[in-house]
Coordinates of C-alpha atoms and ligand atoms in Angstrom, one line a residue:
X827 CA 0.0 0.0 0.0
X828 CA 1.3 3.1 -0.4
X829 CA 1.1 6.2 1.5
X830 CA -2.3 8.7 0.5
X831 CA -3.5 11.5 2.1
X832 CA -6.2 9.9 3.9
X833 CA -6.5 6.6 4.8
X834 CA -9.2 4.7 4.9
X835 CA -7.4 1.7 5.6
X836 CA -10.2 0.1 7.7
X837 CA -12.0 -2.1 5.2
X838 CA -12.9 -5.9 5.6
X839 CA -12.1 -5.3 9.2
X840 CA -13.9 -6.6 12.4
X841 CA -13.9 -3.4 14.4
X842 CA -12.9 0.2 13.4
X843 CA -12.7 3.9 14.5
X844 CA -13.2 7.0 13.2
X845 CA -10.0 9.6 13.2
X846 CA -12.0 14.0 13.1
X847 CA -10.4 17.1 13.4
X848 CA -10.6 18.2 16.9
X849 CA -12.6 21.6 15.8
X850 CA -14.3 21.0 12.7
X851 CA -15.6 17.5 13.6
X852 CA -14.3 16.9 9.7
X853 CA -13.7 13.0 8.7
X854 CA -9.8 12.3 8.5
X855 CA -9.7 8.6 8.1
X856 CA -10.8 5.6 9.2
X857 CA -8.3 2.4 10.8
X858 CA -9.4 -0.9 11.8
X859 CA -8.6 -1.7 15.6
X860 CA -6.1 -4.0 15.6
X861 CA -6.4 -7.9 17.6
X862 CA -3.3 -9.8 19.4
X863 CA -3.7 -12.2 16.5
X864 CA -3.2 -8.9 13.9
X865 CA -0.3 -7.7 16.0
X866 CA 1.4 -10.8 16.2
X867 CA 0.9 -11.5 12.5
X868 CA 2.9 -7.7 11.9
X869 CA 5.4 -8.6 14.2
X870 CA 6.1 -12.1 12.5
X871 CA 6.0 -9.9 9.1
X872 CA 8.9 -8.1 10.4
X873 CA 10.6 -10.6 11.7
X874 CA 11.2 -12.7 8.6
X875 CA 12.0 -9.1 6.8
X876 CA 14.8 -8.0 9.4
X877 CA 16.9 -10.9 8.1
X878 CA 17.2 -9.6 4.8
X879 CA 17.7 -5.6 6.4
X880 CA 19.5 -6.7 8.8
X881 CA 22.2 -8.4 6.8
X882 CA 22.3 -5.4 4.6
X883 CA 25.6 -3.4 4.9
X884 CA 26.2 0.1 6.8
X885 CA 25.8 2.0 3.6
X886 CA 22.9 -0.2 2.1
X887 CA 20.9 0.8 4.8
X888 CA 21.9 4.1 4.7
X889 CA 21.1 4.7 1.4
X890 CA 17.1 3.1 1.7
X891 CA 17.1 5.6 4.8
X892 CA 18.3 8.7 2.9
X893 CA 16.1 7.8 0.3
X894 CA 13.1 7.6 2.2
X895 CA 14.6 11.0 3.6
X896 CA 14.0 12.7 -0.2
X897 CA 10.4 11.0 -0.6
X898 CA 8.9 12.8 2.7
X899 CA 10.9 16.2 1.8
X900 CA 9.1 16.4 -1.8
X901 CA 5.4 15.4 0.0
X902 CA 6.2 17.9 2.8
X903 CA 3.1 19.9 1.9
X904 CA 0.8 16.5 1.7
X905 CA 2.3 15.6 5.6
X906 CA 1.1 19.1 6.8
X907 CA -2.2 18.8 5.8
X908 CA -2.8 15.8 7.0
X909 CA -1.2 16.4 10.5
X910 CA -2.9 19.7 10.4
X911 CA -6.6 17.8 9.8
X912 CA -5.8 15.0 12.6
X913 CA -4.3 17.2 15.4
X914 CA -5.4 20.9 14.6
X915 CA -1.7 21.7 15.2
X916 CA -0.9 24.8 12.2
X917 CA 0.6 23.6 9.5
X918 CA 3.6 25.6 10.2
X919 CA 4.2 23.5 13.6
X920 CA 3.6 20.0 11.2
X921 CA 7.0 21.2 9.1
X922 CA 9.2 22.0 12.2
X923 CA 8.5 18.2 13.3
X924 CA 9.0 17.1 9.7
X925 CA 11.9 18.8 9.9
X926 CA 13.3 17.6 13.1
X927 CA 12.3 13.7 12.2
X928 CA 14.2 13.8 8.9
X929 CA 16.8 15.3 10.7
X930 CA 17.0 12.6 13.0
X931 CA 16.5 9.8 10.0
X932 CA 19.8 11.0 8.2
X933 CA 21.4 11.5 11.7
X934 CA 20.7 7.8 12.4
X935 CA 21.5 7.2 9.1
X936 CA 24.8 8.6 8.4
X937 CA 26.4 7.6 12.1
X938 CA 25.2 4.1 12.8
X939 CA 28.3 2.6 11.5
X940 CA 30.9 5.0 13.5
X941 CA 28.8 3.9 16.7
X942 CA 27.9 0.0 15.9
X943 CA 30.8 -1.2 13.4
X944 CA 32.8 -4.0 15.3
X945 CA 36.2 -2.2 16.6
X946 CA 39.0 -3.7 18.5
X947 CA 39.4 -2.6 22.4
X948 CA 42.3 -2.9 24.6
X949 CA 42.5 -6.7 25.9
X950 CA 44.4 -5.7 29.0
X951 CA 47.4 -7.1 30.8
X952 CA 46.2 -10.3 32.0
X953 CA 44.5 -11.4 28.5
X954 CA 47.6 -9.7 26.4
X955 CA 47.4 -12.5 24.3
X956 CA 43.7 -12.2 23.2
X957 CA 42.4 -10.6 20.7
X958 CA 38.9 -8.3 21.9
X959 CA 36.4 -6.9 19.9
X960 CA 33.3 -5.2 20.4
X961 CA 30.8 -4.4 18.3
X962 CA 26.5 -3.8 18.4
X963 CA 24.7 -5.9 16.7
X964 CA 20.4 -5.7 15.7
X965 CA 18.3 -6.8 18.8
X966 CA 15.3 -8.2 15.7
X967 CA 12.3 -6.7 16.0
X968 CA 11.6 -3.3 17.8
X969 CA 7.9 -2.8 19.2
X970 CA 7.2 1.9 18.4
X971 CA 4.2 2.9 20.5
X972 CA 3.6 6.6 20.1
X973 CA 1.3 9.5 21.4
X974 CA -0.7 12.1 19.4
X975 CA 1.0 15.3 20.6
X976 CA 3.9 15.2 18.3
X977 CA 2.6 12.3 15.5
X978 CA 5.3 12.4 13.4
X979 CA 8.4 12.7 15.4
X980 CA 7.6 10.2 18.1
X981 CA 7.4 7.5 15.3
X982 CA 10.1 8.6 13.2
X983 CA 12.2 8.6 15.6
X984 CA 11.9 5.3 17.1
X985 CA 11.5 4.1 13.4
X986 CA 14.8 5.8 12.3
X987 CA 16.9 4.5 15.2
X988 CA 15.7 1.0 15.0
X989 CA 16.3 0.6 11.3
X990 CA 19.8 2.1 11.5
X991 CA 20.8 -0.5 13.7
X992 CA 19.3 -2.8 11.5
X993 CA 16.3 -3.8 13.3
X994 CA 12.7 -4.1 11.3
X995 CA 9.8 -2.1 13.6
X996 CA 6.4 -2.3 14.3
X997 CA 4.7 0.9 15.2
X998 CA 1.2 1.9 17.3
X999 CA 0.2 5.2 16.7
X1000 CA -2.0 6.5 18.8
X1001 CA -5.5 6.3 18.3
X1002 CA -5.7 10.2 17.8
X1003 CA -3.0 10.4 15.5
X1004 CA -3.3 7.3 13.1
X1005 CA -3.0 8.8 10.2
X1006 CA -0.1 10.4 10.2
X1007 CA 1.3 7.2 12.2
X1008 CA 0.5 5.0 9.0
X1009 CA 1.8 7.6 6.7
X1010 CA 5.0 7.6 8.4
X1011 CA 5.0 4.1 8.3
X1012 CA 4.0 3.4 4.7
X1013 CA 6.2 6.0 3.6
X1014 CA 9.2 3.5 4.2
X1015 CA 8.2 0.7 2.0
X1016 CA 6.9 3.9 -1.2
X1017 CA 10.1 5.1 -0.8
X1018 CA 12.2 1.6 -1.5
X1019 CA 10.1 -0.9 -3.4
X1020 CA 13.1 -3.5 -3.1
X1021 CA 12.5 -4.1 1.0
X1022 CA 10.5 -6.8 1.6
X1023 CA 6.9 -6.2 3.2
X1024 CA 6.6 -5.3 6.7
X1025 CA 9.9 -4.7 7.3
X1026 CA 8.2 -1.4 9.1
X1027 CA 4.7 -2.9 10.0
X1028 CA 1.6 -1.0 12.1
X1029 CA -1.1 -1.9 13.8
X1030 CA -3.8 0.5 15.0
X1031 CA -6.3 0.4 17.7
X1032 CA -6.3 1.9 21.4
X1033 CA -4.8 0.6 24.5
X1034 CA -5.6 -3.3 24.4
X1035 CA -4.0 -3.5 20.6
X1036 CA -0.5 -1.6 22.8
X1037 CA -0.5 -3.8 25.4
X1038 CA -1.1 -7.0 22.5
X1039 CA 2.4 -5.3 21.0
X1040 CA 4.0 -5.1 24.5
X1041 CA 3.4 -8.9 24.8
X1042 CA 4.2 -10.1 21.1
X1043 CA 7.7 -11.0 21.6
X1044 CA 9.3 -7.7 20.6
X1045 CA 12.4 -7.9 21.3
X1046 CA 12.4 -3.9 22.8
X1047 CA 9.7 -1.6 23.4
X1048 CA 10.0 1.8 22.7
X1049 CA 7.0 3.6 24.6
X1050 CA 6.5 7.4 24.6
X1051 CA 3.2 8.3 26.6
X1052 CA 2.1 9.2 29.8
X1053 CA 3.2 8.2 33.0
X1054 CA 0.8 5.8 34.0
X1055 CA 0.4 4.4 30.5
X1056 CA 4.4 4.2 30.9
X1057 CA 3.7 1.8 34.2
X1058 CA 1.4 -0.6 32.5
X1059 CA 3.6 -0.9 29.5
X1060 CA 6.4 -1.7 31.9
X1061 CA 4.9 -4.2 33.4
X1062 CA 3.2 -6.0 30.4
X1063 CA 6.9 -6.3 29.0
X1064 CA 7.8 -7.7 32.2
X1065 CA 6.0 -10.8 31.7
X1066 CA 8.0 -11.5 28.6
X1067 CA 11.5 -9.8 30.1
X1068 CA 10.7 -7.3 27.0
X1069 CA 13.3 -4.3 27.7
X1070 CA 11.5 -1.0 27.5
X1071 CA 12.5 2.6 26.8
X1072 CA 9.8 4.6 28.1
X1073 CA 10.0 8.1 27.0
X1074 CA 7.4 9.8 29.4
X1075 CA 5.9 12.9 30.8
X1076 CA 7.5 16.3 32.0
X1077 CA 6.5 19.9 34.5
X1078 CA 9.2 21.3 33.1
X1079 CA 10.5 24.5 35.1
X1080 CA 12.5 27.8 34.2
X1081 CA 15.0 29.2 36.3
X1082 CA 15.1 33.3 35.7
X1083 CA 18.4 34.7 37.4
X1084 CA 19.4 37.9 38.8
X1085 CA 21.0 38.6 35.6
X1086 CA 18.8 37.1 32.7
X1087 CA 17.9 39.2 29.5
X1088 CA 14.3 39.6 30.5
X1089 CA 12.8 39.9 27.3
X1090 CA 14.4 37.2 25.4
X1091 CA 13.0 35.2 29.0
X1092 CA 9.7 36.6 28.4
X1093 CA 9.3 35.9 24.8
X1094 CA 11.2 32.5 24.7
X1095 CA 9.3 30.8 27.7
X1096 CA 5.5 32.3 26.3
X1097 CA 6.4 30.1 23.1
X1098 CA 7.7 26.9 25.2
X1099 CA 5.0 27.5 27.4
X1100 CA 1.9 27.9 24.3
X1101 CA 3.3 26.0 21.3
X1102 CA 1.2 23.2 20.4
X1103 CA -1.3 24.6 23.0
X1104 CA 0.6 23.4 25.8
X1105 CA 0.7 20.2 24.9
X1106 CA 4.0 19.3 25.1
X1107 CA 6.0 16.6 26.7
X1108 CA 9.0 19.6 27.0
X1109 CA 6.6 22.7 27.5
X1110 CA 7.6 25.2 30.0
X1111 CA 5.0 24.1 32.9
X1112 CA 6.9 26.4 36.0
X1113 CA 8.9 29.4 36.3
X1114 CA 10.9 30.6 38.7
X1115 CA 11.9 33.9 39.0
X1116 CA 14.2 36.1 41.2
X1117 CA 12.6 38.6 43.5
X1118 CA 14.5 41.2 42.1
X1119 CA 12.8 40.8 38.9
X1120 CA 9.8 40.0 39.1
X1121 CA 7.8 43.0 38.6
X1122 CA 10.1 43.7 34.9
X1123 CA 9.7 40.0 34.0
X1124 CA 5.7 39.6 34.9
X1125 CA 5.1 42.7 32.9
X1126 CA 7.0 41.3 29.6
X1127 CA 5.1 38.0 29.9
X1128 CA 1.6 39.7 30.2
X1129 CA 2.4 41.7 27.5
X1130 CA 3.8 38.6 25.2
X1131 CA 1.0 36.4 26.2
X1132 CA -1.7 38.7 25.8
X1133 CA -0.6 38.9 22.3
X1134 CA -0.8 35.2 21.0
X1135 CA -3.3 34.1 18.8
X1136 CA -5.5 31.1 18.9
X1137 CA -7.4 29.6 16.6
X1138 CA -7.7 28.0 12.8
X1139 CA -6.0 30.4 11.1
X1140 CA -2.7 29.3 9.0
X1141 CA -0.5 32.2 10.6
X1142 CA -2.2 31.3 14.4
X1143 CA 0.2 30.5 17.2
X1144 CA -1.6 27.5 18.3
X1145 CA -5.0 25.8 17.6
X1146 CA -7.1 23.6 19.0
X1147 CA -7.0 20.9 22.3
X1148 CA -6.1 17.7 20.2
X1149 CA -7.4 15.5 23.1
X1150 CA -11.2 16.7 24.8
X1151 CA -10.1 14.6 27.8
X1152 CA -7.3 17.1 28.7
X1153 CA -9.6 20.5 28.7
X1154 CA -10.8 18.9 32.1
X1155 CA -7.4 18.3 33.4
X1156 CA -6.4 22.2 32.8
X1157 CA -9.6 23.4 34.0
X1158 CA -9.5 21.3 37.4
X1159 CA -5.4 22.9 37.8
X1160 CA -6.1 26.2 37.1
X1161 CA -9.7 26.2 38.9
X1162 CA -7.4 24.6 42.1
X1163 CA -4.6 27.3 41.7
X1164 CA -7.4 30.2 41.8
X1165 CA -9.2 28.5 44.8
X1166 CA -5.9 28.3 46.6
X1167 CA -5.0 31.9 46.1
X1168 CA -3.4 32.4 43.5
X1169 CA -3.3 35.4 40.8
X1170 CA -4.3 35.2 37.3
X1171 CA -2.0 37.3 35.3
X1172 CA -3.3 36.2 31.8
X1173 CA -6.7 34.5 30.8
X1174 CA -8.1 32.0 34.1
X1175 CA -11.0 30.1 33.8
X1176 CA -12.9 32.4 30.9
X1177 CA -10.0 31.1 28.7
X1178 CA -11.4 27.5 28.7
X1179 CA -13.5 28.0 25.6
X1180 CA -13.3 24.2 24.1
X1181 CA -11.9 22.7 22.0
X1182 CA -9.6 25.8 22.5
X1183 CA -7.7 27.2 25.6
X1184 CA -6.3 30.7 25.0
X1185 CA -3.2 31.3 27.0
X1186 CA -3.3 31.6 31.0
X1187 CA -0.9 32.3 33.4
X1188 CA -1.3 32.2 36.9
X1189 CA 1.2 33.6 39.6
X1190 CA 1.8 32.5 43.4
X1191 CA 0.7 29.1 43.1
X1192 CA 1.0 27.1 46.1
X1193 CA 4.0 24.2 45.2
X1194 CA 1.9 21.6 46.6
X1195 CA -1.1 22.3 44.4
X1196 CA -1.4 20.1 41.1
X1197 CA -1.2 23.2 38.8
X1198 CA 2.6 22.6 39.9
X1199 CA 3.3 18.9 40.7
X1200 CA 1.1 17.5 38.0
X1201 CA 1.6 17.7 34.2
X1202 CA -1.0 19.9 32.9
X1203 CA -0.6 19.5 29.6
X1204 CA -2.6 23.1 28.4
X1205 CA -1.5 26.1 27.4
X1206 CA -0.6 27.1 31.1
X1207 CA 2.4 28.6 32.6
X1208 CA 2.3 29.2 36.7
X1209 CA 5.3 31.5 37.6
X1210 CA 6.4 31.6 41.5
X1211 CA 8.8 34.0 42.8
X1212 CA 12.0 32.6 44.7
X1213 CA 14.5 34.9 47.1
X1214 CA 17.4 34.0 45.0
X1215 CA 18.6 30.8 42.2
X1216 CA 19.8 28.5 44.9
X1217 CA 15.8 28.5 46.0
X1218 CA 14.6 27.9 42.5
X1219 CA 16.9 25.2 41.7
X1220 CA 15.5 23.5 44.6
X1221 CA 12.1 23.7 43.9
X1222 CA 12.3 23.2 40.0
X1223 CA 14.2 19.9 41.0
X1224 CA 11.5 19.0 43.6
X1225 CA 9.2 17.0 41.4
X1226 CA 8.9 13.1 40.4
X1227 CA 9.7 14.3 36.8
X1228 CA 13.0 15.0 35.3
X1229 CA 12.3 15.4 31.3
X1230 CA 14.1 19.0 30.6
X1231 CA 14.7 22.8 32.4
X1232 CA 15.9 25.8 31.0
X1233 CA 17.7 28.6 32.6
X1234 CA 18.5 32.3 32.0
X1235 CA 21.5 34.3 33.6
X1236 CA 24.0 35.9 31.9
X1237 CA 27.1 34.6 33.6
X1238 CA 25.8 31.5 35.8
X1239 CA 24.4 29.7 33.0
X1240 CA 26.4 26.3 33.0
X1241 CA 26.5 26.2 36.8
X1242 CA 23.2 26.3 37.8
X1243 CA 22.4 24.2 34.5
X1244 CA 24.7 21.2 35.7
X1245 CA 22.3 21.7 39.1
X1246 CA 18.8 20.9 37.2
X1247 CA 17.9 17.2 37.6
X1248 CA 16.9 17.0 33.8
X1249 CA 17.8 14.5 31.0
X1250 CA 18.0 17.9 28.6
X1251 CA 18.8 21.7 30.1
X1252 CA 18.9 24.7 27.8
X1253 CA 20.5 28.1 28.6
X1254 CA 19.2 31.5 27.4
X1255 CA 16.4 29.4 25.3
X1256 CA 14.3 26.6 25.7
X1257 CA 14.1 23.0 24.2
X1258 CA 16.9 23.7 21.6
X1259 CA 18.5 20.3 22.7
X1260 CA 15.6 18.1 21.3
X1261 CA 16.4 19.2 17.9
X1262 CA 20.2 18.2 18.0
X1263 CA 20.2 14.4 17.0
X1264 CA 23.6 14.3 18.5
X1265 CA 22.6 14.8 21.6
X1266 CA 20.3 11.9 23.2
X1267 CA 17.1 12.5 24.4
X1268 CA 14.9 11.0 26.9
X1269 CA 14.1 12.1 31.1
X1270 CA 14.9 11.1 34.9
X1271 CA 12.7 10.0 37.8
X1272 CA 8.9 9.5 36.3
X1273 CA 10.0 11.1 32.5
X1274 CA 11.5 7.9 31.6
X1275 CA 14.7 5.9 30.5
X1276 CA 16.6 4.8 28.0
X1277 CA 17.7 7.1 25.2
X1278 CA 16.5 8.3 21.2
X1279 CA 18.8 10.4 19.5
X1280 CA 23.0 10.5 19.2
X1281 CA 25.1 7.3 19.5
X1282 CA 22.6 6.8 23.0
X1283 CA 19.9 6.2 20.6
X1284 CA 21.7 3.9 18.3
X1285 CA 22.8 1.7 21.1
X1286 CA 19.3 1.7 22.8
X1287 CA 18.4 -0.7 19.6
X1288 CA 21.1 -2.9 19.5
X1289 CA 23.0 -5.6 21.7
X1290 CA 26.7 -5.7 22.5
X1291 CA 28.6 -8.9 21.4
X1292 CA 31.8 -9.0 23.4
X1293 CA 34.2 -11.4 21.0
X1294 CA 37.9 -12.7 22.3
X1295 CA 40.5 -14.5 19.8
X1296 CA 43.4 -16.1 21.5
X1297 CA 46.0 -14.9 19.5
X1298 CA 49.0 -16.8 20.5
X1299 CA 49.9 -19.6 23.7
X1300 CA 51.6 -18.5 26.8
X1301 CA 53.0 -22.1 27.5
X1302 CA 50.3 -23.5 30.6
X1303 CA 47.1 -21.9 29.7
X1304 CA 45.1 -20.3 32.5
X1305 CA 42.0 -21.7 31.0
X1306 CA 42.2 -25.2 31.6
X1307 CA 43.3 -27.9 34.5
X1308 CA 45.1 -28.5 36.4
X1309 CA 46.2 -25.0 37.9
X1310 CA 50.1 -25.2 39.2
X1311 CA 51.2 -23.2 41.8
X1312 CA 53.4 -21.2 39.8
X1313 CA 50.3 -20.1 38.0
X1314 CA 49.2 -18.6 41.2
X1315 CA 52.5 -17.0 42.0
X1316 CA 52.5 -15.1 39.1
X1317 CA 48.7 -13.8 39.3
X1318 CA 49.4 -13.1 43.0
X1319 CA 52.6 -11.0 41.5
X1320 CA 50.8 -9.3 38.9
X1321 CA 48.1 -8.6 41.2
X1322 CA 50.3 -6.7 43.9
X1323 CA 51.8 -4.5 41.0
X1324 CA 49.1 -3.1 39.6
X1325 CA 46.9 -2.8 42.7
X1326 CA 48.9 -2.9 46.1
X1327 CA 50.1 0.6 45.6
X1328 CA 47.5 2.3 43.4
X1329 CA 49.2 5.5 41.0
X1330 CA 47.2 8.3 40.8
Ligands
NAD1956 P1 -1.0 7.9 26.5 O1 -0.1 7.3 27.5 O2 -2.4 8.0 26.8 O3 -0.9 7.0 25.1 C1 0.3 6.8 24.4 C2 0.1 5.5 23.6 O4 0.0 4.4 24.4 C3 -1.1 5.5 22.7 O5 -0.7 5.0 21.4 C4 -2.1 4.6 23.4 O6 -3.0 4.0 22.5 C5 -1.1 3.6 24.0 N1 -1.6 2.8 25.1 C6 -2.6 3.1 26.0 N2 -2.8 2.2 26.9 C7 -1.8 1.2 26.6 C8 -1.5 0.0 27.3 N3 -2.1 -0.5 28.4 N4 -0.4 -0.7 26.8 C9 0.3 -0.2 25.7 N5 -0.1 0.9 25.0 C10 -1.1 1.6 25.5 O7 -0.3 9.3 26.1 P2 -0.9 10.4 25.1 O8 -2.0 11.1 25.7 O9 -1.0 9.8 23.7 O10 0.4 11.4 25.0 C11 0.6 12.4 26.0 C12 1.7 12.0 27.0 O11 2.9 11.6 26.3 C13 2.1 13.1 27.9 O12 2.2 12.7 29.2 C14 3.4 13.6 27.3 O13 4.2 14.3 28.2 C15 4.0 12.3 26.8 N6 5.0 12.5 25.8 C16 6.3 12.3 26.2 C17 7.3 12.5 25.2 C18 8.8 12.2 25.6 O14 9.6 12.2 24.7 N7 9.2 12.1 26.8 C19 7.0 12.9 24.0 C20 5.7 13.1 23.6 C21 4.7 12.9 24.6

């Protein structure tokens, strides 16, 4: 099949759903919901295609990957429609995460070999006449579940890392994002007719069909979800002793020093804090700013945020709620914050006009309320003042989550950065990290584990084979009986030298 603006790739199927915009209510596709018995068939699909991929030189793969680079780049227009129709994101937002995915695909691409090739390593002393090599070979099949918020990168990127280490891939999209899940997908096998079918398989559906590819006999599962979601796909994978990267939520927090530029602050954390409507897994959820500049700082933002536009329009700064279930969860934080005392500086409860949220933020909010310990997932940003940094790197770091942070000062930058229990930090900007495929990505604490992106992310999807070659005899082996106590002498002597009296 190959890929088309909208599927309807539902018929002849048991059970099926129905993909709408999340405004206009306007048909975008209909996908069958997936069975185990569907899932398992993908996998096994995959599995019989891996041995032909995964035999496949360094530079064969690269060149199927860099090819299906060039077919997505010349449909670029076709992919922002459609994720445009399916998550109401503008079309604008749809090319930066086209963008950053084909980034990541050549990335992948063009490095696996430097980070998997087989190399020699140092045998040390007591194996000097070994030979020892080390390289990282395909784990098989890699199981891709991925969330609506961003529905192209999340399954490019587990798709692109996977197939550079030669693995084949079966993806879930989520049920609110299928079709640009199955795009992404089909768009593998349009762009190189000569890999076999399924190589890159999909099965669509809603939790049960997830949980069916957590059990299949992947043999990883790269999950990037919620937190709860996160725990149930843990544990399903347990039963199996499936590995799992889970790639999960964030409350990402701001640190705004005595000597930040308070503008490029202001206007940098109202666009991490609104794009995509809030709902971002890296979206500036908490600021804290110095005493000292609060008034300056609380100003810029009201003006910043009182200026972004919401709404349909191609040139508007964010649209619509993608999921209805999460208007509830950003009225009940902001409705708590307000009860608790604390200030609306822009928008409050009036700005819940579903499906849209215009842009709220609210000031003083208790650190025990959920507006701050929960992800809220909205176009939200609650900003509490702190006496000094040291305070605010205390509180931005007291959370279960530990998915990014961003800082401003002038000089301090790097030290309170290296302070920030964060998988990703940025300094004097916000989220720039995720779009550097050198650098990995992934969280601490309840954001996750495991890594996508740089030589992390390569690694993530494949198994290191230790191999030894003896390469010459050193009269009585050491690996074989009996032992003679000259043997032990010599150990016992080798021992004291190198350990007895340790060099600095
Ligand atoms: P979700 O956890 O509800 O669903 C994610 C995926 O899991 C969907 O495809 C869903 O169908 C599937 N699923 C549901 N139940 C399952 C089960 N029992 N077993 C297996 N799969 C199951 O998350 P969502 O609402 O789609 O996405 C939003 C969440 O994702 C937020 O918490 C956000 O922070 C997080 N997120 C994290 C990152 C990251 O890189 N850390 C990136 C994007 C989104």
């Amino acid at each position: 099949m190959t890929a088309q603006l909208t599927p309807d790739t539902a018929s002849g199927v048991a059970q099926t759903f129905d993909l709408t915009h999340p405004a206009t209510g306007a048909h975008v596709g209909t996908f069958p919901v997936h069975t185990a018995d569907d899932v398992a068939a993908a996998v096994g699909r995959a599995r019989e295609a891996q041995s032909w991929w995964g035999g496949l030189s360094f530079a064969e793969r690269k060149r199927r990957m860099i090819r299906w680079t060039a077919y997505l780049a010349k449909r670029s227009d076709e992919i922002c429609e459609l994720g445009n129709q399916e998550t109401g994101k503008p079309k604008g937002d749809v090319l930066f995460e086209l963008m950053a995915s084909l980034e990541d695909i050549k990335w992948a691409a063009t490095n696996a070999e430097r980070v998997l090739k087989q190399r020699k390593v140092n045998p040390g002393a007591a194996m000097i006449n070994f030979e020892a090599r080390l390289e990282y070979l395909p784990l098989g099949v890699a199981g891709v579940i991925a969330p609506w918020n961003f529905p192209l990168y999340t399954p490019f990127c587990g798709m692109a890392y996977a197939l550079a280490a030669g693995n084949a891939a079966v993806v879930k999209p989520s049920e609110f994002s299928s079709a640009t899940g199955v795009y992404a997908v089909e768009s593998f096998a349009a762009a190189n007719p000569d890999a076999p079918a399924g190589l890159v398989g999909w099965g669509t559906g809603f939790g049960e069909t997830g949980a069916a590819l957590c059990r299949s006999g992947v043999d990883k599962l790269a999950f990037t979800g919620s937190v709860p979601t996160g725990r149930r796909v843990m544990a399903a994978c347990a039963e199996t002793l499936t590995p799992v990267l889970l790639e999960l939520g964030g409350k990402d927090a701001t640190i705004v020093a005595e000597d930040a530029d308070l503008d490029a602050a202001a206007g940098a954390i109202v666009w991490g804090g609104y794009w995509h409507a809030g709902q971002a897994c890296v979206g500036i959820e908490r600021v804290y700013v110095v005493e000292s500049d609060r008034a300056e700082f609380l100003r810029r933002v009201k003006e910043r945020a009182s200026n972004v536009t919401v709404g349909l329009d191609e040139l508007s700064d964010y649209g619509p709620m993608t999921m209805p279930g999460q208007i509830d969860v950003v009225r009940r934080h902001v409705s708590d914050a307000l009860d608790r005392g604390a200030t609306a500086l822009v928008g409050g409860l009036d700005s819940i006009k579903p499906p849209y949220i215009h842009p709220i933020v609210l000031v003083d909010v208790p650190e025990d309320s959920p507006a701050v310990r929960e992800e809220t997932f909205g176009p939200v940003v609650v900003i509490n003042t702190v006496p000094d940094v040291d305070e605010g790197v205390r509180r931005a770091n007291a959370t279960d989550f530990g998915l990014a942070s961003s800082v401003f000062s002038a000089s301090r930058g790097p030290q309170i950065a290296a302070r920030l229990r964060a998988g990703g930090t940025t300094i004097n900007s916000v989220m720039t990290f995720v779009g550097i495929p050198s650098l990995p990505f992934g969280g601490a604490g309840d954001s996750g584990f495991g890594r996508f992106h740089g030589d992390d992310g390569l690694r993530e999807f494949s198994r290191p084979k230790a191999t030894t070659r003896k390469k010459f005899g050193m009269g009585k082996e050491m690996q074989e009986f009996p032992r003679t106590k000259q043997q032990y002498q010599i150990v016992r002597r080798v021992l004291r030298l190198k350990f007895a009296r340790p060099r600095r």
